[in-house]
Short mmCIF file of C-alpha atoms in Angstrom, two decimals:
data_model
loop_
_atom_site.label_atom_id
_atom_site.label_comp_id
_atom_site.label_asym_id
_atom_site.label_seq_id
_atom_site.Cartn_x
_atom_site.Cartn_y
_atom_site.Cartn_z
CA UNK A 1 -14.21 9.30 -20.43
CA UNK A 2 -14.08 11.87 -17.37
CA UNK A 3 -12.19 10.63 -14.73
CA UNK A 4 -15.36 10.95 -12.62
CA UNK A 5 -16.81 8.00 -14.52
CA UNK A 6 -13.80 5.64 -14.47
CA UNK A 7 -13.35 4.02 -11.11
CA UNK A 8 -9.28 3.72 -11.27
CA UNK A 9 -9.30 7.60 -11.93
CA UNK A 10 -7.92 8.58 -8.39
CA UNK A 11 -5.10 6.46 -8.94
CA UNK A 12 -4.18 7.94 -12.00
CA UNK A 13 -4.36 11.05 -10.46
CA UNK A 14 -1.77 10.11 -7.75
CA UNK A 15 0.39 8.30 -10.44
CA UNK A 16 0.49 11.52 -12.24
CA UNK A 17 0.92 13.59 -9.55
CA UNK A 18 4.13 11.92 -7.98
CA UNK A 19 4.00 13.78 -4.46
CA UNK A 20 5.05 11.51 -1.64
CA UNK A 21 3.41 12.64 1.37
CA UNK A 22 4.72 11.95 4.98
CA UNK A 23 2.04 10.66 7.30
CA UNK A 24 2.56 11.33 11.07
CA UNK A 25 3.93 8.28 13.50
CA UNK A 26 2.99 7.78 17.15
CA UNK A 27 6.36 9.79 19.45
CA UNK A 28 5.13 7.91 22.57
CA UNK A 29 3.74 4.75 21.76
CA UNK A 30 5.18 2.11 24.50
CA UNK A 31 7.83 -0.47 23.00
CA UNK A 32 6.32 -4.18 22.50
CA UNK A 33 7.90 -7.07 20.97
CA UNK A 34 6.24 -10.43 19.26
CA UNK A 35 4.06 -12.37 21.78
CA UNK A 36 2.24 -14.97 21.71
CA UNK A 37 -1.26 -15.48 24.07
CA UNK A 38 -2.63 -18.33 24.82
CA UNK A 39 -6.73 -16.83 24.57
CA UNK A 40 -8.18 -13.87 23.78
CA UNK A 41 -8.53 -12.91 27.28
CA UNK A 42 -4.37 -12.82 27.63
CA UNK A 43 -4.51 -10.81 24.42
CA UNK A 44 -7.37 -8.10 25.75
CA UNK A 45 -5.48 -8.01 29.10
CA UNK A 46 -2.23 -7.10 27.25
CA UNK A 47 -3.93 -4.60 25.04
CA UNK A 48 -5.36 -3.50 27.89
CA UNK A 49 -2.22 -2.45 29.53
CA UNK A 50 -0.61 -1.10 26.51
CA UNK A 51 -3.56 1.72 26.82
CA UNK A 52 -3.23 2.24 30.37
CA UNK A 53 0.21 2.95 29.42
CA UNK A 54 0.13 5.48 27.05
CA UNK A 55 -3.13 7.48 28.81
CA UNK A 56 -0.61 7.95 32.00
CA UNK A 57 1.87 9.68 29.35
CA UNK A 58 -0.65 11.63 28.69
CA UNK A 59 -2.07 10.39 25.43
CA UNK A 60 -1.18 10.21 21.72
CA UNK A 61 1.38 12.08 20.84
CA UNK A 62 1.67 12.93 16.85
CA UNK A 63 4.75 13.79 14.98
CA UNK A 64 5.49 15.35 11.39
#
C-alpha cells in the first residue's frame, strides 16, 4: 500500500524520520497568572488588555 493511500502514513513518516524540530515561543508576551472571571465580559476585558499590552511593545516578537 503507498503511503498516499494509508491515512496514518504521515506519522510513520515522522516516526521514521526522528528529527525533533524546535518551534518558535513568544520573547515578549506579558506575564499572567491563573484567574478566575466571574462572566465573559471580565474575561474579554482581560484579554483585552493583555493585547493592548503587547501592541504598545510593539507586537509579537518570535524567537528560534
Amino acid at each position: 500500500m503507498k503511503i498516499m493511500d494509508n491515512y496514518d502514513g504521515k506519522l510513520e513518516i515522522w516516526a521514521r524520520e526522528g528529527k525533533a524540530v524546535r518551534l518558535p515561543r513568544l520573547a515578549n508576551l506579558p506575564r499572567f497568572g491563573h484567574r478566575r472571571f466571574n462572566s465573559y465580559k471580565e474575561l474579554y476585558d482581560w484579554k483585552q488588555s493583555l493585547r493592548d499590552q503587547l501592541a504598545e511593545q510593539g507586537g509579537a516578537q518570535w524567537t528560534k
